[in-house]
Amino acid sequence: MTFRPIRKAVFPVAGLGTRFLPATKVMPKEMLTLLDRPLIQHAIEEAKDAGIEEFILVISRGKEILVDHFNSAPELEDILQSRGKKDALAKVSESTLDDGTLQTALQTEALGLGHAVWCARSLVGDEPFAVLLPDDVIQNPKGCLSQMVETYNQYGGNVIAVENVPRELVSNYGIIEGENDNGQTIDIRGLVEKPAVETSPSTLAIIGRYILQPEIFGELARKEKGLGGEIQLTDAMARLLKNQKFTGLRFAGTRYDCGNKLGFIAANVAYALQDTDIKDSLRPLVQKLIGS
Ligand code: UTP
């Protein structure tokens, strides 16, 4: 059986990024640099590798720099060209998206992740789509979304990336209740946002990668407020679960939560330790720092 292809991806980047203040007072959190490129570029590249053709950024006012980053920069490119800086030029071109492939939707108020996704409804239209939260970074040779697209091509429906978290941390995540766990995929039977440790149905947490059917917009349109007074994507998925198939995928790779300082620093060290230019110099430096 073939399912409709996943051509579009939504990147909700309209949050306040309070955990990185004052860095994020003016600059969006998604422009923070992981090794040599902003978080948003890592997410766009992962989507591109998975076959995504249209990129939809849900932004808030003042976050236009996230769009500018993917525009061509003719003046800079001319200078690099005339100076023979081929590598630098290639890096600038790599970060430029083809005309007409990047679109934006405005979220005027940070009412929650569910609301941010709903803001992209008319750009997505009536087809299945991906959602990537750029502050969740997954380090793996095959990108997390590519793995999810493979799962989708097998099962159809909705696919959510999940990973086991320590029980004491379940109240930080959306948690799934599942069955038919074959070690890689799980049939999802229930979803709950940030449950209490005592009542959590499992320790399998939803992370920031989703493949969703367009019917999710009907659920989000109800604008029901959930935990923290926010319109939660998890609540809308829980309602859609009554009529649609949801598969959880334990993806291959290491996830870093770059939405907080510890995860962000850990990701930078992990990426730097794999970078051919600096890894050999960094290793002894890190060892020395730990030793002292
Ligand atoms: P977070 O929970 O990390 O919130 O949102 P945040 O505002 O970005 O950061 P903190 O907690 O204040 O430090 C998860 C993702 O959902 C997006 C964020 O941009 C982030 O990518 N989001 C969240 C929106 O786009 N709109 C919202 O109303 C809420």
PDB file of C-alpha atoms and ligand atoms in Angstrom:
ATOM      1  CA  MET A   1       0.000   0.000   0.000  1.00  0.00           C
ATOM      2  CA  THR A   2       1.288   3.494  -0.754  1.00  0.00           C
ATOM      3  CA  PHE A   3       0.469   6.475   1.364  1.00  0.00           C
ATOM      4  CA  ARG A   4       0.418  10.137   0.395  1.00  0.00           C
ATOM      5  CA  PRO A   5       3.977  11.501   0.455  1.00  0.00           C
ATOM      6  CA  ILE A   6       5.199  13.852   3.184  1.00  0.00           C
ATOM      7  CA  ARG A   7       6.188  16.982   1.269  1.00  0.00           C
ATOM      8  CA  LYS A   8       5.732  19.756   3.801  1.00  0.00           C
ATOM      9  CA  ALA A   9       7.216  20.400   7.219  1.00  0.00           C
ATOM     10  CA  VAL A  10       6.167  22.872   9.894  1.00  0.00           C
ATOM     11  CA  PHE A  11       8.738  24.396  12.237  1.00  0.00           C
ATOM     12  CA  PRO A  12       7.074  26.082  15.235  1.00  0.00           C
ATOM     13  CA  VAL A  13       9.545  28.780  16.262  1.00  0.00           C
ATOM     14  CA  ALA A  14       7.295  31.353  17.883  1.00  0.00           C
ATOM     15  CA  GLY A  15       8.060  30.486  21.523  1.00  0.00           C
ATOM     16  CA  LEU A  16       9.572  32.961  23.963  1.00  0.00           C
ATOM     17  CA  GLY A  17      12.766  31.034  24.703  1.00  0.00           C
ATOM     18  CA  THR A  18      12.797  32.263  28.301  1.00  0.00           C
ATOM     19  CA  ARG A  19      15.313  29.661  29.456  1.00  0.00           C
ATOM     20  CA  PHE A  20      17.995  31.333  27.362  1.00  0.00           C
ATOM     21  CA  LEU A  21      17.448  34.910  28.463  1.00  0.00           C
ATOM     22  CA  PRO A  22      19.186  37.280  28.049  1.00  0.00           C
ATOM     23  CA  ALA A  23      20.633  35.642  24.891  1.00  0.00           C
ATOM     24  CA  THR A  24      17.119  35.391  23.459  1.00  0.00           C
ATOM     25  CA  LYS A  25      16.018  38.909  24.386  1.00  0.00           C
ATOM     26  CA  VAL A  26      16.514  39.998  20.763  1.00  0.00           C
ATOM     27  CA  MET A  27      17.787  36.883  18.980  1.00  0.00           C
ATOM     28  CA  PRO A  28      15.457  33.904  18.502  1.00  0.00           C
ATOM     29  CA  LYS A  29      16.440  30.747  20.389  1.00  0.00           C
ATOM     30  CA  GLU A  30      16.491  28.865  17.079  1.00  0.00           C
ATOM     31  CA  MET A  31      19.380  31.073  15.876  1.00  0.00           C
ATOM     32  CA  LEU A  32      21.656  29.798  18.670  1.00  0.00           C
ATOM     33  CA  THR A  33      24.633  28.069  17.107  1.00  0.00           C
ATOM     34  CA  LEU A  34      25.142  24.341  17.334  1.00  0.00           C
ATOM     35  CA  LEU A  35      28.756  23.896  16.213  1.00  0.00           C
ATOM     36  CA  ASP A  36      28.744  25.965  13.010  1.00  0.00           C
ATOM     37  CA  ARG A  37      25.117  26.561  12.093  1.00  0.00           C
ATOM     38  CA  PRO A  38      21.972  27.707  13.861  1.00  0.00           C
ATOM     39  CA  LEU A  39      19.570  25.182  15.342  1.00  0.00           C
ATOM     40  CA  ILE A  40      16.978  26.026  12.702  1.00  0.00           C
ATOM     41  CA  GLN A  41      19.392  25.076   9.913  1.00  0.00           C
ATOM     42  CA  HIS A  42      20.044  21.678  11.515  1.00  0.00           C
ATOM     43  CA  ALA A  43      16.274  21.071  11.530  1.00  0.00           C
ATOM     44  CA  ILE A  44      15.789  22.260   7.931  1.00  0.00           C
ATOM     45  CA  GLU A  45      18.652  20.016   6.759  1.00  0.00           C
ATOM     46  CA  GLU A  46      17.142  17.018   8.550  1.00  0.00           C
ATOM     47  CA  ALA A  47      13.830  17.741   6.809  1.00  0.00           C
ATOM     48  CA  LYS A  48      15.495  18.145   3.403  1.00  0.00           C
ATOM     49  CA  ASP A  49      17.263  14.795   3.837  1.00  0.00           C
ATOM     50  CA  ALA A  50      13.867  13.236   4.522  1.00  0.00           C
ATOM     51  CA  GLY A  51      12.512  14.494   1.182  1.00  0.00           C
ATOM     52  CA  ILE A  52      10.668  17.595   2.417  1.00  0.00           C
ATOM     53  CA  GLU A  53      10.119  20.152  -0.345  1.00  0.00           C
ATOM     54  CA  GLU A  54       8.249  22.946   1.450  1.00  0.00           C
ATOM     55  CA  PHE A  55       9.327  24.480   4.734  1.00  0.00           C
ATOM     56  CA  ILE A  56       6.830  26.405   6.856  1.00  0.00           C
ATOM     57  CA  LEU A  57       8.141  28.478   9.750  1.00  0.00           C
ATOM     58  CA  VAL A  58       5.596  29.545  12.365  1.00  0.00           C
ATOM     59  CA  ILE A  59       7.152  32.742  13.651  1.00  0.00           C
ATOM     60  CA  SER A  60       6.251  35.550  15.998  1.00  0.00           C
ATOM     61  CA  ARG A  61       6.910  39.246  15.406  1.00  0.00           C
ATOM     62  CA  GLY A  62      10.593  40.114  15.352  1.00  0.00           C
ATOM     63  CA  LYS A  63      11.728  36.644  14.299  1.00  0.00           C
ATOM     64  CA  GLU A  64      12.145  37.473  10.609  1.00  0.00           C
ATOM     65  CA  ILE A  65      15.890  36.866  10.947  1.00  0.00           C
ATOM     66  CA  LEU A  66      15.029  33.145  10.866  1.00  0.00           C
ATOM     67  CA  VAL A  67      13.750  33.646   7.330  1.00  0.00           C
ATOM     68  CA  ASP A  68      16.627  35.932   6.315  1.00  0.00           C
ATOM     69  CA  HIS A  69      19.084  33.198   7.232  1.00  0.00           C
ATOM     70  CA  PHE A  70      17.811  31.084   4.332  1.00  0.00           C
ATOM     71  CA  ASN A  71      17.815  33.898   1.748  1.00  0.00           C
ATOM     72  CA  SER A  72      20.620  34.298  -0.737  1.00  0.00           C
ATOM     73  CA  ALA A  73      23.238  36.906   0.193  1.00  0.00           C
ATOM     74  CA  PRO A  74      24.461  38.247  -3.203  1.00  0.00           C
ATOM     75  CA  GLU A  75      26.843  40.884  -1.809  1.00  0.00           C
ATOM     76  CA  LEU A  76      28.553  38.465   0.543  1.00  0.00           C
ATOM     77  CA  GLU A  77      28.684  35.809  -2.178  1.00  0.00           C
ATOM     78  CA  ASP A  78      30.299  38.271  -4.644  1.00  0.00           C
ATOM     79  CA  ILE A  79      33.000  39.163  -2.124  1.00  0.00           C
ATOM     80  CA  LEU A  80      33.724  35.518  -1.310  1.00  0.00           C
ATOM     81  CA  GLN A  81      33.802  34.705  -5.038  1.00  0.00           C
ATOM     82  CA  SER A  82      36.225  37.520  -5.852  1.00  0.00           C
ATOM     83  CA  ARG A  83      38.500  36.451  -2.994  1.00  0.00           C
ATOM     84  CA  GLY A  84      38.452  32.818  -4.111  1.00  0.00           C
ATOM     85  CA  LYS A  85      36.960  31.641  -0.800  1.00  0.00           C
ATOM     86  CA  LYS A  86      35.290  28.562  -2.214  1.00  0.00           C
ATOM     87  CA  ASP A  87      34.607  26.766   1.076  1.00  0.00           C
ATOM     88  CA  ALA A  88      32.989  29.794   2.651  1.00  0.00           C
ATOM     89  CA  LEU A  89      30.944  30.339  -0.495  1.00  0.00           C
ATOM     90  CA  ALA A  90      29.738  26.746  -0.406  1.00  0.00           C
ATOM     91  CA  LYS A  91      28.618  27.237   3.202  1.00  0.00           C
ATOM     92  CA  VAL A  92      26.599  30.297   2.274  1.00  0.00           C
ATOM     93  CA  SER A  93      24.949  28.471  -0.650  1.00  0.00           C
ATOM     94  CA  GLU A  94      24.208  25.440   1.531  1.00  0.00           C
ATOM     95  CA  SER A  95      22.156  27.631   3.834  1.00  0.00           C
ATOM     96  CA  THR A  96      20.104  29.159   1.008  1.00  0.00           C
ATOM     97  CA  LEU A  97      16.721  27.649   0.227  1.00  0.00           C
ATOM     98  CA  ASP A  98      15.286  27.669  -3.287  1.00  0.00           C
ATOM     99  CA  ASP A  99      12.871  30.492  -4.052  1.00  0.00           C
ATOM    100  CA  GLY A 100       9.324  29.721  -3.054  1.00  0.00           C
ATOM    101  CA  THR A 101      10.126  26.784  -0.801  1.00  0.00           C
ATOM    102  CA  LEU A 102      10.146  28.690   2.504  1.00  0.00           C
ATOM    103  CA  GLN A 103       6.922  30.153   3.814  1.00  0.00           C
ATOM    104  CA  THR A 104       5.916  31.712   7.080  1.00  0.00           C
ATOM    105  CA  ALA A 105       2.809  31.804   9.218  1.00  0.00           C
ATOM    106  CA  LEU A 106       2.498  34.310  12.032  1.00  0.00           C
ATOM    107  CA  GLN A 107       1.549  33.310  15.560  1.00  0.00           C
ATOM    108  CA  THR A 108       0.718  36.634  17.181  1.00  0.00           C
ATOM    109  CA  GLU A 109       0.541  35.260  20.731  1.00  0.00           C
ATOM    110  CA  ALA A 110       2.404  32.297  22.217  1.00  0.00           C
ATOM    111  CA  LEU A 111      -0.718  30.275  23.058  1.00  0.00           C
ATOM    112  CA  GLY A 112       1.024  26.907  22.919  1.00  0.00           C
ATOM    113  CA  LEU A 113       2.555  24.393  20.521  1.00  0.00           C
ATOM    114  CA  GLY A 114      -0.862  23.149  19.337  1.00  0.00           C
ATOM    115  CA  HIS A 115      -1.881  26.674  18.446  1.00  0.00           C
ATOM    116  CA  ALA A 116       1.432  27.250  16.627  1.00  0.00           C
ATOM    117  CA  VAL A 117       0.840  24.177  14.446  1.00  0.00           C
ATOM    118  CA  TRP A 118      -2.754  25.303  13.793  1.00  0.00           C
ATOM    119  CA  CYS A 119      -1.402  28.651  12.530  1.00  0.00           C
ATOM    120  CA  ALA A 120       0.146  26.733   9.591  1.00  0.00           C
ATOM    121  CA  ARG A 121      -3.159  25.137   8.515  1.00  0.00           C
ATOM    122  CA  SER A 122      -3.732  26.988   5.252  1.00  0.00           C
ATOM    123  CA  LEU A 123      -0.125  26.575   4.131  1.00  0.00           C
ATOM    124  CA  VAL A 124      -0.254  22.833   4.831  1.00  0.00           C
ATOM    125  CA  GLY A 125      -3.694  22.284   3.304  1.00  0.00           C
ATOM    126  CA  ASP A 126      -5.226  18.849   3.067  1.00  0.00           C
ATOM    127  CA  GLU A 127      -2.199  16.569   3.157  1.00  0.00           C
ATOM    128  CA  PRO A 128      -0.070  14.775   5.758  1.00  0.00           C
ATOM    129  CA  PHE A 129       2.893  16.795   7.003  1.00  0.00           C
ATOM    130  CA  ALA A 130       5.835  16.750   9.383  1.00  0.00           C
ATOM    131  CA  VAL A 131       6.435  18.910  12.456  1.00  0.00           C
ATOM    132  CA  LEU A 132       9.971  19.491  13.725  1.00  0.00           C
ATOM    133  CA  LEU A 133      10.855  21.367  16.903  1.00  0.00           C
ATOM    134  CA  PRO A 134      14.342  22.725  16.215  1.00  0.00           C
ATOM    135  CA  ASP A 135      15.366  22.679  19.872  1.00  0.00           C
ATOM    136  CA  ASP A 136      15.216  18.880  19.878  1.00  0.00           C
ATOM    137  CA  VAL A 137      18.351  17.822  18.024  1.00  0.00           C
ATOM    138  CA  ILE A 138      18.986  14.181  17.114  1.00  0.00           C
ATOM    139  CA  GLN A 139      22.524  13.173  16.246  1.00  0.00           C
ATOM    140  CA  ASN A 140      22.580  10.185  13.922  1.00  0.00           C
ATOM    141  CA  PRO A 141      23.900   9.442  10.427  1.00  0.00           C
ATOM    142  CA  LYS A 142      20.345   8.816   9.208  1.00  0.00           C
ATOM    143  CA  GLY A 143      18.160  11.699  10.332  1.00  0.00           C
ATOM    144  CA  CYS A 144      15.257  11.129  12.716  1.00  0.00           C
ATOM    145  CA  LEU A 145      12.667  12.401  10.227  1.00  0.00           C
ATOM    146  CA  SER A 146      14.026  10.092   7.485  1.00  0.00           C
ATOM    147  CA  GLN A 147      13.527   7.172   9.861  1.00  0.00           C
ATOM    148  CA  MET A 148       9.989   8.375  10.593  1.00  0.00           C
ATOM    149  CA  VAL A 149       9.153   8.698   6.900  1.00  0.00           C
ATOM    150  CA  GLU A 150      10.215   5.052   6.440  1.00  0.00           C
ATOM    151  CA  THR A 151       7.886   4.044   9.280  1.00  0.00           C
ATOM    152  CA  TYR A 152       5.105   6.154   7.747  1.00  0.00           C
ATOM    153  CA  ASN A 153       5.605   4.523   4.347  1.00  0.00           C
ATOM    154  CA  GLN A 154       5.074   1.172   6.052  1.00  0.00           C
ATOM    155  CA  TYR A 155       2.120   1.951   8.337  1.00  0.00           C
ATOM    156  CA  GLY A 156       0.561   5.242   7.149  1.00  0.00           C
ATOM    157  CA  GLY A 157      -1.422   7.300   9.668  1.00  0.00           C
ATOM    158  CA  ASN A 158       0.437   9.417  12.190  1.00  0.00           C
ATOM    159  CA  VAL A 159       3.964   8.751  13.442  1.00  0.00           C
ATOM    160  CA  ILE A 160       5.528  10.180  16.600  1.00  0.00           C
ATOM    161  CA  ALA A 161       9.175   9.902  17.660  1.00  0.00           C
ATOM    162  CA  VAL A 162       9.472   8.540  21.203  1.00  0.00           C
ATOM    163  CA  GLU A 163      12.244   7.695  23.608  1.00  0.00           C
ATOM    164  CA  ASN A 164      12.510   6.240  27.084  1.00  0.00           C
ATOM    165  CA  VAL A 165      13.134   8.804  29.801  1.00  0.00           C
ATOM    166  CA  PRO A 166      13.890   8.260  33.505  1.00  0.00           C
ATOM    167  CA  ARG A 167      10.592   7.879  35.401  1.00  0.00           C
ATOM    168  CA  GLU A 168      11.267  10.970  37.526  1.00  0.00           C
ATOM    169  CA  LEU A 169      11.291  13.073  34.326  1.00  0.00           C
ATOM    170  CA  VAL A 170       7.958  11.958  32.812  1.00  0.00           C
ATOM    171  CA  SER A 171       6.245  15.119  34.052  1.00  0.00           C
ATOM    172  CA  ASN A 172       8.374  17.153  31.605  1.00  0.00           C
ATOM    173  CA  TYR A 173       7.035  15.366  28.515  1.00  0.00           C
ATOM    174  CA  GLY A 174       4.032  14.142  26.611  1.00  0.00           C
ATOM    175  CA  ILE A 175       3.883  10.413  27.417  1.00  0.00           C
ATOM    176  CA  ILE A 176       2.396   7.580  25.389  1.00  0.00           C
ATOM    177  CA  GLU A 177       0.538   4.461  26.373  1.00  0.00           C
ATOM    178  CA  GLY A 178       1.197   1.713  23.864  1.00  0.00           C
ATOM    179  CA  GLU A 179       0.953  -1.927  22.902  1.00  0.00           C
ATOM    180  CA  ASN A 180       2.549  -4.319  20.403  1.00  0.00           C
ATOM    181  CA  ASP A 181       5.968  -2.905  21.209  1.00  0.00           C
ATOM    182  CA  ASN A 182       8.415  -4.716  18.908  1.00  0.00           C
ATOM    183  CA  GLY A 183      11.397  -2.797  20.218  1.00  0.00           C
ATOM    184  CA  GLN A 184      11.208  -0.270  17.419  1.00  0.00           C
ATOM    185  CA  THR A 185       7.571   0.621  16.766  1.00  0.00           C
ATOM    186  CA  ILE A 186       4.651   0.786  19.172  1.00  0.00           C
ATOM    187  CA  ASP A 187       0.909   1.051  18.546  1.00  0.00           C
ATOM    188  CA  ILE A 188      -0.159   4.092  20.509  1.00  0.00           C
ATOM    189  CA  ARG A 189      -3.337   3.681  22.574  1.00  0.00           C
ATOM    190  CA  GLY A 190      -3.182   6.841  24.679  1.00  0.00           C
ATOM    191  CA  LEU A 191      -1.332  10.134  25.014  1.00  0.00           C
ATOM    192  CA  VAL A 192      -1.057  12.396  28.022  1.00  0.00           C
ATOM    193  CA  GLU A 193       0.770  15.714  28.433  1.00  0.00           C
ATOM    194  CA  LYS A 194       3.169  15.972  31.392  1.00  0.00           C
ATOM    195  CA  PRO A 195       1.595  13.314  33.664  1.00  0.00           C
ATOM    196  CA  ALA A 196       2.440  12.976  37.354  1.00  0.00           C
ATOM    197  CA  VAL A 197       5.081  10.312  38.033  1.00  0.00           C
ATOM    198  CA  GLU A 198       2.530   8.160  39.916  1.00  0.00           C
ATOM    199  CA  THR A 199      -0.076   8.123  37.143  1.00  0.00           C
ATOM    200  CA  SER A 200       2.141   8.078  34.048  1.00  0.00           C
ATOM    201  CA  PRO A 201       1.125   5.236  31.690  1.00  0.00           C
ATOM    202  CA  SER A 202       4.766   4.594  30.683  1.00  0.00           C
ATOM    203  CA  THR A 203       8.173   6.211  30.464  1.00  0.00           C
ATOM    204  CA  LEU A 204       8.010   6.614  26.674  1.00  0.00           C
ATOM    205  CA  ALA A 205       8.223  10.327  25.971  1.00  0.00           C
ATOM    206  CA  ILE A 206       7.170  12.184  22.827  1.00  0.00           C
ATOM    207  CA  ILE A 207      10.012  14.220  21.402  1.00  0.00           C
ATOM    208  CA  GLY A 208       9.872  17.047  18.893  1.00  0.00           C
ATOM    209  CA  ARG A 209       9.256  15.138  15.653  1.00  0.00           C
ATOM    210  CA  TYR A 210       5.816  14.264  14.299  1.00  0.00           C
ATOM    211  CA  ILE A 211       4.174  13.112  11.078  1.00  0.00           C
ATOM    212  CA  LEU A 212       0.537  14.130  11.242  1.00  0.00           C
ATOM    213  CA  GLN A 213      -2.588  13.766   9.152  1.00  0.00           C
ATOM    214  CA  PRO A 214      -4.366  17.011   8.207  1.00  0.00           C
ATOM    215  CA  GLU A 215      -7.387  16.061  10.379  1.00  0.00           C
ATOM    216  CA  ILE A 216      -5.296  17.290  13.326  1.00  0.00           C
ATOM    217  CA  PHE A 217      -6.275  20.832  12.295  1.00  0.00           C
ATOM    218  CA  GLY A 218      -9.938  20.068  13.016  1.00  0.00           C
ATOM    219  CA  GLU A 219      -8.996  19.059  16.559  1.00  0.00           C
ATOM    220  CA  LEU A 220      -6.716  22.068  17.029  1.00  0.00           C
ATOM    221  CA  ALA A 221      -9.464  24.394  15.764  1.00  0.00           C
ATOM    222  CA  ARG A 222     -11.383  23.678  18.980  1.00  0.00           C
ATOM    223  CA  LYS A 223      -8.670  25.723  20.720  1.00  0.00           C
ATOM    224  CA  GLU A 224      -9.208  23.853  23.970  1.00  0.00           C
ATOM    225  CA  LYS A 225      -6.765  24.935  26.594  1.00  0.00           C
ATOM    226  CA  GLY A 226      -4.862  22.218  28.372  1.00  0.00           C
ATOM    227  CA  LEU A 227      -2.044  22.102  30.879  1.00  0.00           C
ATOM    228  CA  GLY A 228      -0.623  25.523  31.747  1.00  0.00           C
ATOM    229  CA  GLY A 229      -3.523  27.222  29.929  1.00  0.00           C
ATOM    230  CA  GLU A 230      -1.801  26.395  26.609  1.00  0.00           C
ATOM    231  CA  ILE A 231      -3.336  24.825  23.512  1.00  0.00           C
ATOM    232  CA  GLN A 232      -1.473  21.531  23.591  1.00  0.00           C
ATOM    233  CA  LEU A 233      -0.636  19.456  20.524  1.00  0.00           C
ATOM    234  CA  THR A 234      -0.700  16.314  22.686  1.00  0.00           C
ATOM    235  CA  ASP A 235      -4.359  16.909  23.641  1.00  0.00           C
ATOM    236  CA  ALA A 236      -5.376  17.295  19.985  1.00  0.00           C
ATOM    237  CA  MET A 237      -3.485  14.106  19.074  1.00  0.00           C
ATOM    238  CA  ALA A 238      -5.167  12.272  21.956  1.00  0.00           C
ATOM    239  CA  ARG A 239      -8.571  13.171  20.496  1.00  0.00           C
ATOM    240  CA  LEU A 240      -7.542  12.215  16.950  1.00  0.00           C
ATOM    241  CA  LEU A 241      -6.334   8.877  18.280  1.00  0.00           C
ATOM    242  CA  LYS A 242      -9.984   7.801  18.593  1.00  0.00           C
ATOM    243  CA  ASN A 243     -10.285   7.748  14.783  1.00  0.00           C
ATOM    244  CA  GLN A 244      -6.760   7.398  13.477  1.00  0.00           C
ATOM    245  CA  LYS A 245      -3.711   5.219  13.740  1.00  0.00           C
ATOM    246  CA  PHE A 246      -0.715   6.548  15.688  1.00  0.00           C
ATOM    247  CA  THR A 247       2.606   4.728  15.660  1.00  0.00           C
ATOM    248  CA  GLY A 248       5.452   5.519  18.032  1.00  0.00           C
ATOM    249  CA  LEU A 249       8.976   5.132  16.660  1.00  0.00           C
ATOM    250  CA  ARG A 250      11.977   4.550  18.874  1.00  0.00           C
ATOM    251  CA  PHE A 251      14.396   6.332  16.584  1.00  0.00           C
ATOM    252  CA  ALA A 252      18.107   5.589  16.295  1.00  0.00           C
ATOM    253  CA  GLY A 253      20.356   8.383  17.554  1.00  0.00           C
ATOM    254  CA  THR A 254      21.057  10.560  20.557  1.00  0.00           C
ATOM    255  CA  ARG A 255      18.638  13.355  21.326  1.00  0.00           C
ATOM    256  CA  TYR A 256      19.741  16.607  22.891  1.00  0.00           C
ATOM    257  CA  ASP A 257      17.217  19.027  24.334  1.00  0.00           C
ATOM    258  CA  CYS A 258      18.770  22.265  23.143  1.00  0.00           C
ATOM    259  CA  GLY A 259      15.931  24.228  24.757  1.00  0.00           C
ATOM    260  CA  ASN A 260      17.879  24.237  28.024  1.00  0.00           C
ATOM    261  CA  LYS A 261      21.464  25.155  28.809  1.00  0.00           C
ATOM    262  CA  LEU A 262      22.688  21.699  29.801  1.00  0.00           C
ATOM    263  CA  GLY A 263      21.312  19.966  26.704  1.00  0.00           C
ATOM    264  CA  PHE A 264      22.559  22.748  24.452  1.00  0.00           C
ATOM    265  CA  ILE A 265      26.116  22.608  25.819  1.00  0.00           C
ATOM    266  CA  ALA A 266      26.105  18.778  25.685  1.00  0.00           C
ATOM    267  CA  ALA A 267      25.009  18.894  22.029  1.00  0.00           C
ATOM    268  CA  ASN A 268      27.755  21.348  21.177  1.00  0.00           C
ATOM    269  CA  VAL A 269      30.405  19.163  22.802  1.00  0.00           C
ATOM    270  CA  ALA A 270      29.027  16.026  21.109  1.00  0.00           C
ATOM    271  CA  TYR A 271      28.955  17.662  17.668  1.00  0.00           C
ATOM    272  CA  ALA A 272      32.382  19.233  18.142  1.00  0.00           C
ATOM    273  CA  LEU A 273      33.847  15.858  19.125  1.00  0.00           C
ATOM    274  CA  GLN A 274      32.792  14.572  15.695  1.00  0.00           C
ATOM    275  CA  ASP A 275      34.010  17.562  13.719  1.00  0.00           C
ATOM    276  CA  THR A 276      37.100  16.692  11.673  1.00  0.00           C
ATOM    277  CA  ASP A 277      38.594  20.188  12.025  1.00  0.00           C
ATOM    278  CA  ILE A 278      38.516  20.478  15.793  1.00  0.00           C
ATOM    279  CA  LYS A 279      37.916  17.093  17.389  1.00  0.00           C
ATOM    280  CA  ASP A 280      41.587  16.223  17.875  1.00  0.00           C
ATOM    281  CA  SER A 281      42.341  19.516  19.596  1.00  0.00           C
ATOM    282  CA  LEU A 282      39.113  19.530  21.597  1.00  0.00           C
ATOM    283  CA  ARG A 283      39.489  16.082  23.153  1.00  0.00           C
ATOM    284  CA  PRO A 284      42.592  16.897  25.285  1.00  0.00           C
ATOM    285  CA  LEU A 285      41.087  20.270  26.149  1.00  0.00           C
ATOM    286  CA  VAL A 286      37.911  18.667  27.492  1.00  0.00           C
ATOM    287  CA  GLN A 287      39.942  16.062  29.376  1.00  0.00           C
ATOM    288  CA  LYS A 288      42.068  18.807  30.935  1.00  0.00           C
ATOM    289  CA  LEU A 289      38.965  20.756  31.990  1.00  0.00           C
ATOM    290  CA  ILE A 290      37.408  17.662  33.551  1.00  0.00           C
ATOM    291  CA  GLY A 291      40.698  16.821  35.285  1.00  0.00           C
ATOM    292  CA  SER A 292      40.894  20.236  36.841  1.00  0.00           C
TER     293      SER A 292
HETATM  294  P1  UTP B   1       9.101  25.416  24.459  1.00  0.00           P
HETATM  295  O1  UTP B   1       8.277  24.681  25.423  1.00  0.00           O
HETATM  296  O2  UTP B   1      10.548  25.047  24.376  1.00  0.00           O
HETATM  297  O3  UTP B   1       8.941  26.962  24.758  1.00  0.00           O
HETATM  298  O4  UTP B   1       8.422  25.257  23.044  1.00  0.00           O
HETATM  299  P2  UTP B   1       9.864  28.184  24.359  1.00  0.00           P
HETATM  300  O5  UTP B   1       9.037  29.400  24.500  1.00  0.00           O
HETATM  301  O6  UTP B   1      10.487  27.984  23.011  1.00  0.00           O
HETATM  302  O7  UTP B   1      11.057  28.187  25.432  1.00  0.00           O
HETATM  303  P3  UTP B   1      11.063  28.484  27.007  1.00  0.00           P
HETATM  304  O8  UTP B   1      10.361  27.315  27.665  1.00  0.00           O
HETATM  305  O9  UTP B   1      10.367  29.797  27.250  1.00  0.00           O
HETATM  306  O10 UTP B   1      12.516  28.545  27.344  1.00  0.00           O
HETATM  307  C1  UTP B   1       8.626  24.138  22.219  1.00  0.00           C
HETATM  308  C2  UTP B   1       8.580  24.556  20.780  1.00  0.00           C
HETATM  309  O11 UTP B   1       7.296  25.082  20.456  1.00  0.00           O
HETATM  310  C3  UTP B   1       7.401  26.392  19.937  1.00  0.00           C
HETATM  311  C4  UTP B   1       8.735  26.915  20.435  1.00  0.00           C
HETATM  312  O12 UTP B   1       9.243  27.928  19.577  1.00  0.00           O
HETATM  313  C5  UTP B   1       9.579  25.648  20.443  1.00  0.00           C
HETATM  314  O13 UTP B   1      10.103  25.365  19.160  1.00  0.00           O
HETATM  315  N1  UTP B   1       6.235  27.180  20.411  1.00  0.00           N
HETATM  316  C6  UTP B   1       5.815  27.054  21.678  1.00  0.00           C
HETATM  317  C7  UTP B   1       5.591  28.028  19.534  1.00  0.00           C
HETATM  318  O14 UTP B   1       5.982  28.158  18.338  1.00  0.00           O
HETATM  319  N2  UTP B   1       4.512  28.727  19.983  1.00  0.00           N
HETATM  320  C8  UTP B   1       4.058  28.618  21.256  1.00  0.00           C
HETATM  321  O15 UTP B   1       3.055  29.286  21.583  1.00  0.00           O
HETATM  322  C9  UTP B   1       4.729  27.762  22.124  1.00  0.00           C
END
